[in-house]
CSV table of C-alpha atoms and ligand atoms in Angstrom, one decimal:
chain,number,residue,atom,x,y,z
A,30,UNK,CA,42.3,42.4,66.8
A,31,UNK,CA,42.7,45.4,64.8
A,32,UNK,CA,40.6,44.4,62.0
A,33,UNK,CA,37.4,46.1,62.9
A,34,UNK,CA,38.9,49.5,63.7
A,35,UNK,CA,40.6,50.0,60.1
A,36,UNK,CA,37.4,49.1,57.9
A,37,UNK,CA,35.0,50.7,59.8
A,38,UNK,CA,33.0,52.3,56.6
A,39,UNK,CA,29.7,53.3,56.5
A,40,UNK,CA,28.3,51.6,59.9
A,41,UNK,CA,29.9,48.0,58.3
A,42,UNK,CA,32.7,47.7,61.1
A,43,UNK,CA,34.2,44.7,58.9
A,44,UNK,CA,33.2,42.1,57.4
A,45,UNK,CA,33.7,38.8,58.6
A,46,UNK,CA,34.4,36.2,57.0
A,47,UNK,CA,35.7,32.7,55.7
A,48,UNK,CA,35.8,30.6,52.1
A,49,UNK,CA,35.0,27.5,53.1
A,50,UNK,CA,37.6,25.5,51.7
A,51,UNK,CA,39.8,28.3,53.1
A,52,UNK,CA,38.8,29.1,56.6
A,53,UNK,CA,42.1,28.5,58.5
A,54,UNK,CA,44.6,29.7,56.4
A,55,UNK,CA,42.6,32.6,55.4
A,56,UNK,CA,41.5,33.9,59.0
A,57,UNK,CA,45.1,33.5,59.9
A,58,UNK,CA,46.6,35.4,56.8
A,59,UNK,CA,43.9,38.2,58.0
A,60,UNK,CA,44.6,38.5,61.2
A,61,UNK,CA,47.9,38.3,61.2
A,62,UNK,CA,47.5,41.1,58.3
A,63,UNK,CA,44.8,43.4,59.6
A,64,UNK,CA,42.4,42.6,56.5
A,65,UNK,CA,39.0,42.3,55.8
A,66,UNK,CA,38.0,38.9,56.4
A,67,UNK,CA,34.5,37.3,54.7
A,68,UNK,CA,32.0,35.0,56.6
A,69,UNK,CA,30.4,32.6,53.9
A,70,UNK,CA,27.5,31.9,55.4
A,71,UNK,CA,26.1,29.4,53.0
A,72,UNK,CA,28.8,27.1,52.3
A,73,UNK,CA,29.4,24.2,50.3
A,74,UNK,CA,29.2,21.0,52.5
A,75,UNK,CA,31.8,19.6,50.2
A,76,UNK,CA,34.3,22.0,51.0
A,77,UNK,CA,33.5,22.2,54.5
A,78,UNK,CA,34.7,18.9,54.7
A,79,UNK,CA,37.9,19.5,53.5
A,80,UNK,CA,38.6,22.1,55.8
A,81,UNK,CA,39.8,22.3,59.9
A,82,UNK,CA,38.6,19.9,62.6
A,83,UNK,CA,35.9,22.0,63.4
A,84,UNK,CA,34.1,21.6,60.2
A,85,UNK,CA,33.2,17.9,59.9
A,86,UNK,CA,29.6,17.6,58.9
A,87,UNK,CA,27.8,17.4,55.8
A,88,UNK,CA,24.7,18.6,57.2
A,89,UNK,CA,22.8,21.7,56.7
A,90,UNK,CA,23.5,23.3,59.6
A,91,UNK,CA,26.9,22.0,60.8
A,92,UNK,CA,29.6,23.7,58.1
A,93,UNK,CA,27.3,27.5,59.1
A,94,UNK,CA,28.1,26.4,62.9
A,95,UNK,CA,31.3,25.0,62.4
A,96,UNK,CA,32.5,28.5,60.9
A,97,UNK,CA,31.3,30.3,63.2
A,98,UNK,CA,32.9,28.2,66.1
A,99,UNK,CA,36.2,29.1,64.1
A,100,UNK,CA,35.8,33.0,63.7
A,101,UNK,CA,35.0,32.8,67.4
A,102,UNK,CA,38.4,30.8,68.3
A,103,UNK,CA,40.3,32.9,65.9
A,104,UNK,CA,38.5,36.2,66.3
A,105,UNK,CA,37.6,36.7,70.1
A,106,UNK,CA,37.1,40.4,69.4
A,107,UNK,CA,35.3,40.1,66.3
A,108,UNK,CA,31.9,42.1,66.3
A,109,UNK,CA,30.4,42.5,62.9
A,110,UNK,CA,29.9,39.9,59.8
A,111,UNK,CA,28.4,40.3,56.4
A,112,UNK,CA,26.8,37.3,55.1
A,113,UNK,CA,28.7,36.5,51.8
A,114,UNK,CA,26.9,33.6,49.2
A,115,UNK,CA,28.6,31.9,47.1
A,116,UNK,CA,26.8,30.7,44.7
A,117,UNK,CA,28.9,28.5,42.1
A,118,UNK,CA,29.6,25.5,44.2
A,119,UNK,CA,26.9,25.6,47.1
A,120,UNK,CA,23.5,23.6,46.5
A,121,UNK,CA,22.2,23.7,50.0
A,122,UNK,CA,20.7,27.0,51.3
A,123,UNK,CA,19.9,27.3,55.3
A,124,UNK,CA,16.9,29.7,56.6
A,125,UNK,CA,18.0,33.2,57.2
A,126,UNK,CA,17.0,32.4,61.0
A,127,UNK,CA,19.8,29.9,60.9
A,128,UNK,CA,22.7,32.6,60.5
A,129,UNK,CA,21.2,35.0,62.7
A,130,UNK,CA,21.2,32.7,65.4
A,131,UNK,CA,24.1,30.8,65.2
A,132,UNK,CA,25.8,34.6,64.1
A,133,UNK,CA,24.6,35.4,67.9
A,134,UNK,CA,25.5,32.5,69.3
A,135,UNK,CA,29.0,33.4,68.5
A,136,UNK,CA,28.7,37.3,69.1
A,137,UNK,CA,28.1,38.4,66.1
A,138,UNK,CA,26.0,40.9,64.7
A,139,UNK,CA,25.5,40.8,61.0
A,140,UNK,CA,25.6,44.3,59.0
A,141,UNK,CA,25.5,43.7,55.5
A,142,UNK,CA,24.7,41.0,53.0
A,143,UNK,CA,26.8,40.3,50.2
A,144,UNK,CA,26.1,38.0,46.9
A,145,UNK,CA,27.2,37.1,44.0
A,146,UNK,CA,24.5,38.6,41.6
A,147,UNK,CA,26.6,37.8,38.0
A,148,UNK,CA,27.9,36.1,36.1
A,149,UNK,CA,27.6,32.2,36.0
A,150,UNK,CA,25.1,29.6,36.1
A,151,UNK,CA,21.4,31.7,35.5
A,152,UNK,CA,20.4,29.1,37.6
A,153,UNK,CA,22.2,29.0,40.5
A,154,UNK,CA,23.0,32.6,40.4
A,155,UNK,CA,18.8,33.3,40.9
A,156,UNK,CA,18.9,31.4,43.9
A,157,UNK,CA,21.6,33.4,45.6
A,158,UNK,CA,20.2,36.9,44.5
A,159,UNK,CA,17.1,35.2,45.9
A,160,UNK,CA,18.0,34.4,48.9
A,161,UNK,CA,20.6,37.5,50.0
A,162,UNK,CA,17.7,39.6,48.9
A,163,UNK,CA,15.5,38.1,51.4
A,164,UNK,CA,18.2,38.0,53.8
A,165,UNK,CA,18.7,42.1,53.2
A,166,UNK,CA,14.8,42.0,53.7
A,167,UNK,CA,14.6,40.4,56.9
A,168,UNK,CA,17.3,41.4,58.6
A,169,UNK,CA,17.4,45.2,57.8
A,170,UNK,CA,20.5,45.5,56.1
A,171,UNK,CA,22.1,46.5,52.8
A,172,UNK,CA,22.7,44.4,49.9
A,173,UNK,CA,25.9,44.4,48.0
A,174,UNK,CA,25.9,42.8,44.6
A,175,UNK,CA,29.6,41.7,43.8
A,176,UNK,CA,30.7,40.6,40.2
A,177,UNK,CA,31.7,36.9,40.2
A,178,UNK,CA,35.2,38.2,38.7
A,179,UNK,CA,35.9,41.2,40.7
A,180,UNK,CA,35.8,38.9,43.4
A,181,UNK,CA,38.3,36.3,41.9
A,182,UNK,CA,40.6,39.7,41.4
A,183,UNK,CA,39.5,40.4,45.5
A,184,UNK,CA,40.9,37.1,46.2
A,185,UNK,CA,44.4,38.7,46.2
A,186,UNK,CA,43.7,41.5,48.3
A,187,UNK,CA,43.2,38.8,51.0
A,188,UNK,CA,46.5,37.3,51.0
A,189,UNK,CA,48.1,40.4,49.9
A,190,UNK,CA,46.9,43.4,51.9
A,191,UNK,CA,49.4,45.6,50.7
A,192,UNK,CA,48.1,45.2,47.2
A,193,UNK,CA,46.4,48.4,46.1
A,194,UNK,CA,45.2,49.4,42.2
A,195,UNK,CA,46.4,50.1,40.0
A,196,UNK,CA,47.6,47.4,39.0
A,197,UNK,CA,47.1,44.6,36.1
A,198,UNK,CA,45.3,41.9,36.6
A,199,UNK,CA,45.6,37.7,34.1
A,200,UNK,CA,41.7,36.7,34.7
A,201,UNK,CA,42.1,33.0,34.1
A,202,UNK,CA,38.7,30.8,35.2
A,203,UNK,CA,36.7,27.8,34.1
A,204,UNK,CA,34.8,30.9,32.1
A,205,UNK,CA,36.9,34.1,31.5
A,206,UNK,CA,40.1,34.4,30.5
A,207,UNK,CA,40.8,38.5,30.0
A,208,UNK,CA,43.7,40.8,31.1
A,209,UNK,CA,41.9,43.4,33.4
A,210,UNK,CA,43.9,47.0,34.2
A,211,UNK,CA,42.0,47.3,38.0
A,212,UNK,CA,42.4,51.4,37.7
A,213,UNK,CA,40.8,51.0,41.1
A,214,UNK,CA,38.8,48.6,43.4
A,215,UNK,CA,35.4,49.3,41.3
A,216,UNK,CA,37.1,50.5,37.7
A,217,UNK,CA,38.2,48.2,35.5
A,218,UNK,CA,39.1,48.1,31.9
A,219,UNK,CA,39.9,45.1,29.8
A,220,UNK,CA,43.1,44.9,27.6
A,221,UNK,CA,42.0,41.5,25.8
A,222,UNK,CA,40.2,38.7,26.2
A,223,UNK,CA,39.4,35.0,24.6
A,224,UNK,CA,37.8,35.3,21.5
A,225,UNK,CA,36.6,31.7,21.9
A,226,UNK,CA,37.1,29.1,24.6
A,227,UNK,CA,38.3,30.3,28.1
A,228,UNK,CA,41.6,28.7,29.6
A,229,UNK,CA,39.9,26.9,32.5
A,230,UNK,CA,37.5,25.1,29.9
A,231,UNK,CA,40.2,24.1,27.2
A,232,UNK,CA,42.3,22.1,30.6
A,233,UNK,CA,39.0,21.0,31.3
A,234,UNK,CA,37.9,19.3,28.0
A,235,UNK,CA,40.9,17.9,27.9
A,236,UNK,CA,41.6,16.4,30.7
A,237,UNK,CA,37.7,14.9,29.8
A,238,UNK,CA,39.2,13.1,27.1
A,239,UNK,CA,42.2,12.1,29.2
A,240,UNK,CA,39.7,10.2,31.7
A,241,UNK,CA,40.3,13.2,34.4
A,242,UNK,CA,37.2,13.9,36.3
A,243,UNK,CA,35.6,17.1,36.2
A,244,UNK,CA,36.8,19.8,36.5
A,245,UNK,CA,40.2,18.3,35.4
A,246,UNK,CA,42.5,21.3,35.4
A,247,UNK,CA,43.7,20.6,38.4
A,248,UNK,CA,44.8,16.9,38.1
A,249,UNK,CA,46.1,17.4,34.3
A,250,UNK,CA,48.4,20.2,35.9
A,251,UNK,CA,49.4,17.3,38.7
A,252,UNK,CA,50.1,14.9,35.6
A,253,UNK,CA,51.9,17.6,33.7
A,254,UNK,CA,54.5,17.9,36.3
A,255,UNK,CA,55.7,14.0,35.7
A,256,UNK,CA,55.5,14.6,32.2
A,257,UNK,CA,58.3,16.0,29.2
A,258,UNK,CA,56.5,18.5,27.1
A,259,UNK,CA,58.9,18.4,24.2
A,260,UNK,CA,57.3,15.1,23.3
A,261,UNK,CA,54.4,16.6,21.6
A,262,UNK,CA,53.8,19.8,19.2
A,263,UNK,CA,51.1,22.0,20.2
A,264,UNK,CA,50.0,24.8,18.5
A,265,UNK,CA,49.9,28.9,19.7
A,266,UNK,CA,47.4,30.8,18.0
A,267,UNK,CA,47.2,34.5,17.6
A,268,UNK,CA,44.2,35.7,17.0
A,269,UNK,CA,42.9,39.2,15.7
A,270,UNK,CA,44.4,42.7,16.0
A,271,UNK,CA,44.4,43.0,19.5
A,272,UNK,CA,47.7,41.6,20.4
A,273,UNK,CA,46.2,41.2,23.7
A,274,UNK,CA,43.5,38.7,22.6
A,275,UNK,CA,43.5,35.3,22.8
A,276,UNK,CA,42.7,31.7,21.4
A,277,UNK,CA,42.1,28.2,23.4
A,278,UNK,CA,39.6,26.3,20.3
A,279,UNK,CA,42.5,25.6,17.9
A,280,UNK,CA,45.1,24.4,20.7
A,281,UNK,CA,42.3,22.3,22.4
A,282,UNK,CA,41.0,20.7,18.7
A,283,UNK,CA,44.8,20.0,18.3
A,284,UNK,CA,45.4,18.1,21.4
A,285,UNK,CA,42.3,16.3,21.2
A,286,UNK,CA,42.8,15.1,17.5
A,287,UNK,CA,46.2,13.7,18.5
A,288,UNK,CA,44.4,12.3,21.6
A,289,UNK,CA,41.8,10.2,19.2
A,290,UNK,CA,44.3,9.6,16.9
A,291,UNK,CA,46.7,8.0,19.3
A,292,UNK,CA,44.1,5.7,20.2
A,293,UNK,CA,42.9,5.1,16.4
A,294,UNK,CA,46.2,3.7,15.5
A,295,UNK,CA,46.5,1.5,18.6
A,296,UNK,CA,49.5,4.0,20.1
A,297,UNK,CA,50.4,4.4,23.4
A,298,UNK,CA,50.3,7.9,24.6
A,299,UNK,CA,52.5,10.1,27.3
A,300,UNK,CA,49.7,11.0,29.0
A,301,UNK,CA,51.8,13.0,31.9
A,302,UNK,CA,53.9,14.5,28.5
A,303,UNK,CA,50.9,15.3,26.8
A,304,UNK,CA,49.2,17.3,29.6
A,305,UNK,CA,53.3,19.3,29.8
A,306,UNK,CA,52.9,20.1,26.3
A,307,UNK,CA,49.0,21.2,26.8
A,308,UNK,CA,50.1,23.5,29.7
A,309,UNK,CA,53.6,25.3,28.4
A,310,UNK,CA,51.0,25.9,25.6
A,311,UNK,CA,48.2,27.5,27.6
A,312,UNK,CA,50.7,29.4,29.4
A,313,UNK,CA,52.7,30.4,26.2
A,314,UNK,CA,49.0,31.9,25.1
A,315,UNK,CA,48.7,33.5,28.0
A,316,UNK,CA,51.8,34.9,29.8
A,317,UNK,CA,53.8,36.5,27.0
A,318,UNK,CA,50.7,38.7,26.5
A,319,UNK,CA,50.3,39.3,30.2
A,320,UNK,CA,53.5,40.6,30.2
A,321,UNK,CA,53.2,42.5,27.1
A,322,UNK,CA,50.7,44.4,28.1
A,323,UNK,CA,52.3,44.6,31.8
A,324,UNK,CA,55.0,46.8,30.1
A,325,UNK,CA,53.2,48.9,27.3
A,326,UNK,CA,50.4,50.4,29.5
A,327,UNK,CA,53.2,51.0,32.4
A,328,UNK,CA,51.8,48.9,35.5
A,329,UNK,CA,54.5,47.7,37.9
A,330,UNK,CA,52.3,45.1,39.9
A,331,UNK,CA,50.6,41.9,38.1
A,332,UNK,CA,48.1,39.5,40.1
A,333,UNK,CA,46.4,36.4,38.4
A,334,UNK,CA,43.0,35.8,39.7
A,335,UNK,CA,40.6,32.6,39.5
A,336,UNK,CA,40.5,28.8,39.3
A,337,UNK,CA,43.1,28.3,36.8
A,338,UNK,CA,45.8,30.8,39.0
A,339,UNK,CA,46.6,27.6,40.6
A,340,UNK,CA,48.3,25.9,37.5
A,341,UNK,CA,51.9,25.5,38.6
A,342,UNK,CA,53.0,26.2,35.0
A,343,UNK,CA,51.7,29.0,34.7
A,344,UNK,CA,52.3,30.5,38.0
A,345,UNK,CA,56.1,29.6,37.3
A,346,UNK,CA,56.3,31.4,34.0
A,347,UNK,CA,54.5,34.8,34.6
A,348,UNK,CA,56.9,34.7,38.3
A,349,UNK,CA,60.2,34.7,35.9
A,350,UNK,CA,58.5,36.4,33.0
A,351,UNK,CA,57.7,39.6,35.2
A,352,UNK,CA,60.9,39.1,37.4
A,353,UNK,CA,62.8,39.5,34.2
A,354,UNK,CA,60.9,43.7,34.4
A,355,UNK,CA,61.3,43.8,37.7
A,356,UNK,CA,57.4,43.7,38.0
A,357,UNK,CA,55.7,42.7,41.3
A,358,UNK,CA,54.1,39.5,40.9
A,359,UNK,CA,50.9,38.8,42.9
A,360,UNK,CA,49.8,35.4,43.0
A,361,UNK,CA,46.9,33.9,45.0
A,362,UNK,CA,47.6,31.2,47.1
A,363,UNK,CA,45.7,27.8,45.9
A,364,UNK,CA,42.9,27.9,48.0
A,365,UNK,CA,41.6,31.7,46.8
A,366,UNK,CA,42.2,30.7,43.3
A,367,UNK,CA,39.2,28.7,42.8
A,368,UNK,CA,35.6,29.8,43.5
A,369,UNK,CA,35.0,31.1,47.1
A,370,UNK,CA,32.8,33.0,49.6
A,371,UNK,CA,36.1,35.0,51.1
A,372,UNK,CA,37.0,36.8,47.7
A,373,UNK,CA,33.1,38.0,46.9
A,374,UNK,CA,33.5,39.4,50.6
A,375,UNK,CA,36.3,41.3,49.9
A,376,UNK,CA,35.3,42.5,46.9
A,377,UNK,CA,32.0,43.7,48.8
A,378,UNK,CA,33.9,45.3,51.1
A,379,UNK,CA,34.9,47.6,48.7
A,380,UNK,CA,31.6,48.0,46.5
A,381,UNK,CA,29.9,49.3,49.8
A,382,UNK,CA,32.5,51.7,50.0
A,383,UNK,CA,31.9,52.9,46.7
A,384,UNK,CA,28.5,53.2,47.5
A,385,UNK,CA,27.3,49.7,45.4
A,386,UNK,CA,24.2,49.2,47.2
A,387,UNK,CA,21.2,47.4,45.6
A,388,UNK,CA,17.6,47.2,46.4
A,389,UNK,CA,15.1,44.5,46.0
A,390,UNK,CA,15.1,45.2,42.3
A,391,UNK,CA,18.1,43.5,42.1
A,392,UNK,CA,18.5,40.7,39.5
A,393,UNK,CA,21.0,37.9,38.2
A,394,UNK,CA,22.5,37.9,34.9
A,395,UNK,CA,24.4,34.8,33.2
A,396,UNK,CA,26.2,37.5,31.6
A,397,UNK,CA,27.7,40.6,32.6
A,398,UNK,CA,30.5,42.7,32.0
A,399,UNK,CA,33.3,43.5,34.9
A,400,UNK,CA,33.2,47.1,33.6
A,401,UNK,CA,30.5,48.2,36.1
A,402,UNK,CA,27.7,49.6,34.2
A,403,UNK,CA,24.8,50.4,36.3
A,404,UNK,CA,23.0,47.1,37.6
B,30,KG4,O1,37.4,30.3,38.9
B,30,KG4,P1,36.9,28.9,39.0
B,30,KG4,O2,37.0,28.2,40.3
B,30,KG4,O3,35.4,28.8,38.5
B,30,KG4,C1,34.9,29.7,37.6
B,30,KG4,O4,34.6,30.8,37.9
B,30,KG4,O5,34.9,29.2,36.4
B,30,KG4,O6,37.7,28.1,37.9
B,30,KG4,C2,37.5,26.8,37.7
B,30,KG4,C3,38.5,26.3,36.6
B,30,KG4,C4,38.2,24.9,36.1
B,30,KG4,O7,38.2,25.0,34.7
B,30,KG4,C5,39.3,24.1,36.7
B,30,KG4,O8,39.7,23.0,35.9
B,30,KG4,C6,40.5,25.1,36.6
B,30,KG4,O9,39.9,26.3,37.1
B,30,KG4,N1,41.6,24.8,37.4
B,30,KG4,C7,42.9,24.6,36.9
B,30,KG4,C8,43.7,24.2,38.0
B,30,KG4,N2,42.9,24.3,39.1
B,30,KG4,C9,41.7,24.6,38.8
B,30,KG4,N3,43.3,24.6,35.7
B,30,KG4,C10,44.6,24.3,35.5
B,30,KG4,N4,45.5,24.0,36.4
B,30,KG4,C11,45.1,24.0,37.7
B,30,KG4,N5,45.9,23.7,38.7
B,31,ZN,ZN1,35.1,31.6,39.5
């Protein structure tokens, strides 16, 4: 393949790699696309199950193996991988021994270790600093700290290699919900942001209440498609100055108190209408203002990046809203919407190029901006 002669930067030939919900579809898209592709090393079990025929066990070592079997079968020329952890979803860790093995096994060498070093769970977030830092350690190589939501934005530059900053960018995940201008791979500024409950969590509480399990975004958006969302009234706030901000805590209280009191007075409820009338709302909080600020600070190209870029409603109305300008719309496909190893690789790809290199001092934060202050 091409892939390892156009990012050779900095003795990282490429990076290798795969999301593990994401692996075929993703290598594919890459190769076919002469991309940077991400190996997730530590992969969710879950996921890997989802995934190709090659990935069928839920033990510790299988999904590492089964990935590399696939990078092998769809990357005979392959050379190089960075390790990428993902730390949201993955609860099971496998010795640094494991990768380097099974890595060589397939013909791999690794030559750089990426993780997700903020923001999310303090928790879980420790563990993977933790563990890629002791991975840097042992193996010799450098350590690139990637911001959970850069990668989300990174997750396009997968399936759309052509993408290049500038360009603006509709955050939308179970914990941010901001419009980003990505001046360039590592400069960001934000336009406006929630001023209380991100989008992701607002679906999320709802569909609670509905009976949905967790995280429920994805099956009230399923719901909402059966449904007529001129059946119920839900309100649009507008928060602030900032006519880029946003609100989600009035329109969430609003469609829970007619949840509760459908079921105080004994009525029936639309359920499927309900969850239309939830999401045209989201999406009229969220797309108008994409748009807006689309046109007033000049940008020609909009993506959407994280979990909730998957809600059909919304990927529908910011496709004909910046159609209408003649914008370029960049949407991730489903499986690089939600939380995954390929997008933190990606975006590594491009923090080692800026010279984003961390040593052992290194630390996770629950918190942090996307503005890239100094770590
Ligand atoms: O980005 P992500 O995978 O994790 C975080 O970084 O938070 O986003 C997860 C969020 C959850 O709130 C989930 O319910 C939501 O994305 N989500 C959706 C859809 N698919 C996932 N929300 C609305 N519609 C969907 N189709
Ligand atoms: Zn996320």
């Amino acid at each position: 393949t091409q892939i390892a002669g156009s990012f050779s930067a900095g003795g990282v030939d490429m990076m290798v790699g795969i999301a593990t919900p994401a692996a075929v579809a993703c290598y594919a898209a890459a190769e076919e696309k002469d991309i940077p592709v991400i190996f997730t090393a530590i992969t969710d079990p879950v996921g890997a199950k989802l995934d190709s025929g090659n990935i069928t066990g839920t033990s510790d070592v299988l999904p590492v193996e089964g990935q590399l079997k696939l990078i092998r079968a769809l990357q005979p020329d392959a050379k190089t991988i960075g390790i990428v952890y993902t730390t949201s979803e993955s609860n099971s860790l496998y010795s640094i021994g494991v990768y380097e093995e099974k890595a060589a096994d397939y013909g791999f060498t690794i030559d750089a270790v990426a993780v997700t070093y903020a923001p999310g769970l303090i928790g879980a977030v420790l563990v993977g600093v933790n563990f890629a830092k002791a991975a840097a350690l042992a193996l010799g190589k450098p350590l690139i700290p990637v911001h959970h939501i850069r990668g989300h934005i990174a997750a396009n530059y997968i399936a759309y290699p052509e993408l290049e900053p500038p360009f603006l960018c509709l955050v939308v995940s179970g914990g941010h919900t901001m419009i980003v201008e990505v001046k360039d791979y590592t400069d960001m500024n934000i336009l406006g942001t929630t001023l209380d409950d991100a989008a992701g969590e607002s679906f999320d509480k709802v569909a609670r209440v509905l009976g949905m399990p967790y995280p429920g975004g994805a099956a009230l958006d399923r719901a909402a498609r059966q449904g007529d969302e001129t059946k119920y009234v839900l309100p649009r706030s507008k928060p602030g100055e900032n006519p880029y901000n946003m609100s989600f805590s009035g329109l969430k209280t609003a469609a829970l108190n007619l949840i509760h009191h459908a079921e105080q007075v004994g009525e029936a409820l639309d359920i499927p209408s309900l969850c239309a009338a939830f999401s045209a709302a989201v999406s009229d909080t969220l797309v108008p203002r994409a748009v807006m600020a689309l046109e007033q600070a000049g940008y020609r190209k909009i993506a959407v990046a994280g979990g909730v870029a998957a809600n059909s409603r919304i990927r529908a109305d910011i496709l004909a809203a910046a159609e209408k300008l003649g914008a370029e719309v960049y949407l991730p496909p489903l499986h690089l919407c939600g939380d995954n190893g390929a997008m933190i690789g990606a975006q590594a790809y491009y923090e080692y190029k800026a010279g984003h290199v961390a040593d052992m001092s290194l630390n996770a934060y629950a918190t942090k901006s996307i503005l890239g202050e100094a770590l």
